[in-house]
Tab-separated table of N, CA and C in Angstrom:
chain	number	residue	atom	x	y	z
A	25	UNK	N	0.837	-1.176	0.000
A	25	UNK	CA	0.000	0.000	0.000
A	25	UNK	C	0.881	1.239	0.000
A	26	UNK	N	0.390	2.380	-0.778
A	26	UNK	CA	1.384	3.418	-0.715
A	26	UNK	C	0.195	4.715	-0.621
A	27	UNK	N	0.451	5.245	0.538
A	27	UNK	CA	0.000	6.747	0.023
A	27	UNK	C	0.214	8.252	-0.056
A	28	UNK	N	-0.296	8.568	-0.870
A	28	UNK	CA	-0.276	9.743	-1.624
A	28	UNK	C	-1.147	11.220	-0.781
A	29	UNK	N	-0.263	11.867	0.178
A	29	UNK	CA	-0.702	12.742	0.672
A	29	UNK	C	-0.670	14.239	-0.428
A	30	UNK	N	-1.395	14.739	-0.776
A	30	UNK	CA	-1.336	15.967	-1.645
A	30	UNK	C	-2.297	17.176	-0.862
A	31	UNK	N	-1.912	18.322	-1.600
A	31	UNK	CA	-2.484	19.594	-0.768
A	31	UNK	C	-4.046	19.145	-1.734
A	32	UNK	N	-4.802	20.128	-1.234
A	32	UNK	CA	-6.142	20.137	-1.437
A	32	UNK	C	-6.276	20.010	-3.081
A	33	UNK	N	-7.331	18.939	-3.382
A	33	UNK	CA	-7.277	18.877	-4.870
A	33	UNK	C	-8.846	19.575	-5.262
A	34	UNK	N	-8.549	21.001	-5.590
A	34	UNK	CA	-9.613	21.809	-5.750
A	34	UNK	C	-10.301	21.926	-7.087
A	35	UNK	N	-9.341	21.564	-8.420
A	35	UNK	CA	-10.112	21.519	-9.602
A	35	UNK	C	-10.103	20.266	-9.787
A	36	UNK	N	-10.972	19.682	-11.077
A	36	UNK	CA	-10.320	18.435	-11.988
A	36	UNK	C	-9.503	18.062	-12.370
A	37	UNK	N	-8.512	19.193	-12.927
A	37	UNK	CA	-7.248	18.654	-13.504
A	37	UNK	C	-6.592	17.938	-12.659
A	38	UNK	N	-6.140	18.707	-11.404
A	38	UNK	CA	-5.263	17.847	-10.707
A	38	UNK	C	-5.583	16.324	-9.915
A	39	UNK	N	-6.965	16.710	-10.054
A	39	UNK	CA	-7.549	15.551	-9.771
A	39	UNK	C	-7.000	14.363	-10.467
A	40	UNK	N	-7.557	14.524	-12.080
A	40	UNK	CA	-7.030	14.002	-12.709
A	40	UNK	C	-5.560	13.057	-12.982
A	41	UNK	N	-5.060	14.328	-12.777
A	41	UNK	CA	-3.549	14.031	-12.924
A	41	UNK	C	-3.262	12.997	-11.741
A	42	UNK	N	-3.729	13.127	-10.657
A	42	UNK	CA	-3.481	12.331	-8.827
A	42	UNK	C	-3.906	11.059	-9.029
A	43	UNK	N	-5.159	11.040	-10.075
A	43	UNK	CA	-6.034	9.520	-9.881
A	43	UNK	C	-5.176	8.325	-10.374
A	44	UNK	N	-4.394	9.110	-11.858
A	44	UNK	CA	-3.574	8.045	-12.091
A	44	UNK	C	-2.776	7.164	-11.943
A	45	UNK	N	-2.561	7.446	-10.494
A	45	UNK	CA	-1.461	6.867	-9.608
A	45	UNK	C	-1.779	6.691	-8.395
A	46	UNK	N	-3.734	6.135	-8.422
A	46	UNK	CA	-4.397	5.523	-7.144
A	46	UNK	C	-5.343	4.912	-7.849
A	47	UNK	N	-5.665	3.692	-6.649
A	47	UNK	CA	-7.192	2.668	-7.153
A	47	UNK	C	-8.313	3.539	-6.354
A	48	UNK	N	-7.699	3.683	-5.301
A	48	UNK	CA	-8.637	4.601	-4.053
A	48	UNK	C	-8.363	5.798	-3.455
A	49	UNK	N	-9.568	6.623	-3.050
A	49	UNK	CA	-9.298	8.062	-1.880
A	49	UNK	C	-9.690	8.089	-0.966
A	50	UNK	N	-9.087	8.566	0.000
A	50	UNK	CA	-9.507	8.721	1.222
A	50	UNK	C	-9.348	10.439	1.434
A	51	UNK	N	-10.794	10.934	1.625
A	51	UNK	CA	-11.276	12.191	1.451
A	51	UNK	C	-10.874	12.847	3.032
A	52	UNK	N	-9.784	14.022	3.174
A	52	UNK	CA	-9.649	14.692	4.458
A	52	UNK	C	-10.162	15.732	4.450
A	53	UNK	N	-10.712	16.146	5.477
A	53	UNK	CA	-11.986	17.282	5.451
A	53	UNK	C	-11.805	18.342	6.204
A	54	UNK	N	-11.243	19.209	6.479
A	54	UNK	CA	-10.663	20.306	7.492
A	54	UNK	C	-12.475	21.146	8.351
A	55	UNK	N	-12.534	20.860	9.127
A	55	UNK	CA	-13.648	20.745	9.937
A	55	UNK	C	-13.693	22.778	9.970
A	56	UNK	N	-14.452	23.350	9.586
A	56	UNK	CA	-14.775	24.710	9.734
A	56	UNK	C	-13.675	25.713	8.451
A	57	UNK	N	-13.448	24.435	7.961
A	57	UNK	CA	-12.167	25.498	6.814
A	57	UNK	C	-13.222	24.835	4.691
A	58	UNK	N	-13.999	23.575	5.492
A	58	UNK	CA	-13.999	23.040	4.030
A	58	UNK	C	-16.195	23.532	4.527
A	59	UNK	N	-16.771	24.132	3.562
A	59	UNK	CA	-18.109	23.787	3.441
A	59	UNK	C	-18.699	22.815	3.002
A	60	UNK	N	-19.814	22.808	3.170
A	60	UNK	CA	-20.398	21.831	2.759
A	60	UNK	C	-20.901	21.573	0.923
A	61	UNK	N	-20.658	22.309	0.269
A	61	UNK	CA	-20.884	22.966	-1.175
A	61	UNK	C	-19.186	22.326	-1.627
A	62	UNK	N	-18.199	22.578	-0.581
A	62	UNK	CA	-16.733	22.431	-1.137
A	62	UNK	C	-16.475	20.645	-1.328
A	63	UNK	N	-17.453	20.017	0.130
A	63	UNK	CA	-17.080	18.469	0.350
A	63	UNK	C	-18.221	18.153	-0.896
A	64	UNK	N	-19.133	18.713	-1.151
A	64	UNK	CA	-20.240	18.210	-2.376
A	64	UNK	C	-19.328	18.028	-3.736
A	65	UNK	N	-18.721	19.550	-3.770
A	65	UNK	CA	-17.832	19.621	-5.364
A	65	UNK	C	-16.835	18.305	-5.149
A	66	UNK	N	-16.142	18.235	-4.474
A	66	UNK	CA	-14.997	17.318	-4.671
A	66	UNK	C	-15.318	15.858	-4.279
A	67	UNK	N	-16.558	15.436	-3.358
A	67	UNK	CA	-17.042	14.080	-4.311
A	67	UNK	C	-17.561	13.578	-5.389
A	68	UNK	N	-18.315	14.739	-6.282
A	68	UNK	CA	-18.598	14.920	-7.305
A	68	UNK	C	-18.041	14.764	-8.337
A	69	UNK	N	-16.399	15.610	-8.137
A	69	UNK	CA	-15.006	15.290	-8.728
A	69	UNK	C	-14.765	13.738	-8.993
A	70	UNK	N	-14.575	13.201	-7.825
A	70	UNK	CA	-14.157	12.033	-7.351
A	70	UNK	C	-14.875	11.220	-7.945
A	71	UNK	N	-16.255	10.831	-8.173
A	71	UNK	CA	-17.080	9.880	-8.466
A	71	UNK	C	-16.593	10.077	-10.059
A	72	UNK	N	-16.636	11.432	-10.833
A	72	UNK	CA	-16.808	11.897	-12.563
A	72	UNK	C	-15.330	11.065	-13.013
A	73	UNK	N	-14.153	10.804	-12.081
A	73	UNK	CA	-13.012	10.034	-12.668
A	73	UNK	C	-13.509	8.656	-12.604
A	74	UNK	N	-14.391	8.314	-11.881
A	74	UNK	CA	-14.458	6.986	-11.941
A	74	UNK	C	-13.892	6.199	-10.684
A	75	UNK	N	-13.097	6.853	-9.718
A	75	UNK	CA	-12.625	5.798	-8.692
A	75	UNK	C	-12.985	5.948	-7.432
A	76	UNK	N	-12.848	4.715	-6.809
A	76	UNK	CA	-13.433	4.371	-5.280
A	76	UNK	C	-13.009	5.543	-4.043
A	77	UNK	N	-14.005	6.048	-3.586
A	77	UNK	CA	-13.688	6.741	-2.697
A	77	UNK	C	-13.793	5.910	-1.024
A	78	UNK	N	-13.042	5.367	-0.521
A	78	UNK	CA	-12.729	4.673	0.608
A	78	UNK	C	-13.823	5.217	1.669
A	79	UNK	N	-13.304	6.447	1.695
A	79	UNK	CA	-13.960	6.851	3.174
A	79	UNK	C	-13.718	8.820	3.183
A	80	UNK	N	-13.825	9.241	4.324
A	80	UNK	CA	-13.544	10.493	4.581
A	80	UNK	C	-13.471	10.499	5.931
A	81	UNK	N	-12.198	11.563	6.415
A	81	UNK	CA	-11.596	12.100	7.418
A	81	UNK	C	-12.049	13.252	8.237
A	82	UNK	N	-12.661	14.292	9.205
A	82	UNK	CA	-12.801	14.866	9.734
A	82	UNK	C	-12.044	15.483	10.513
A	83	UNK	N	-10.850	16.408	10.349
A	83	UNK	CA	-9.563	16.751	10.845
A	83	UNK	C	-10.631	18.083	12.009
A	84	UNK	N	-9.805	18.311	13.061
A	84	UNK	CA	-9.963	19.781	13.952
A	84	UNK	C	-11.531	19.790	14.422
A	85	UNK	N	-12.118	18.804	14.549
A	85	UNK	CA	-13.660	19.255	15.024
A	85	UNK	C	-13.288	19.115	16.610
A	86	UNK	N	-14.408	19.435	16.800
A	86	UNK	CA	-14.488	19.923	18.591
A	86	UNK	C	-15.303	19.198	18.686
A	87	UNK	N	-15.271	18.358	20.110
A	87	UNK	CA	-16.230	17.124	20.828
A	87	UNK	C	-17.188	18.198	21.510
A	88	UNK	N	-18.449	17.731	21.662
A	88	UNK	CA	-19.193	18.584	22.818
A	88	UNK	C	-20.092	17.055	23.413
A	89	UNK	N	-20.215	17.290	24.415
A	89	UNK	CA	-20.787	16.511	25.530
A	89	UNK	C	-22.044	16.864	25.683
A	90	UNK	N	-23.108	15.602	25.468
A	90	UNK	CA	-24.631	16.278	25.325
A	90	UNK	C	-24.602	15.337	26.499
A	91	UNK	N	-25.712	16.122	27.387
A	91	UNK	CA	-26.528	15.354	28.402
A	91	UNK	C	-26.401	16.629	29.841
């Protein structure tokens, strides 16, 4: 297994260019930095190449304690 950490892949192209050299993604999500319109576009991305998106990450969120 090898992976491929890259800065934020915000258009297609680079998308593109990244997929070729993965079967799978694992989507990291910067908690109050990425919207919800931003995580929509880039699975959207993700699905239009064609490859498996594993899972997704939730980096910097804050726990709150209900009860």
């Amino acid at each position: 297994t090898v992976i491929i950490d890259s800065p934020p892949l915000n258009n297609e192209t680079d998308m593109l260019m990244l997929s070729e050299a993965m079967d799978a993604g694992l989507y990291v999500i910067a908690s109050k930095k990425t919207g919800f319109a931003g995580v929509d576009r880039t699975i959207s991305m993700f699905h239009s190449i064609a490859k498996v998106l594993s899972g997704a990450v939730l980096t910097n969120a804050r726990s709150r304690t209900i009860g």
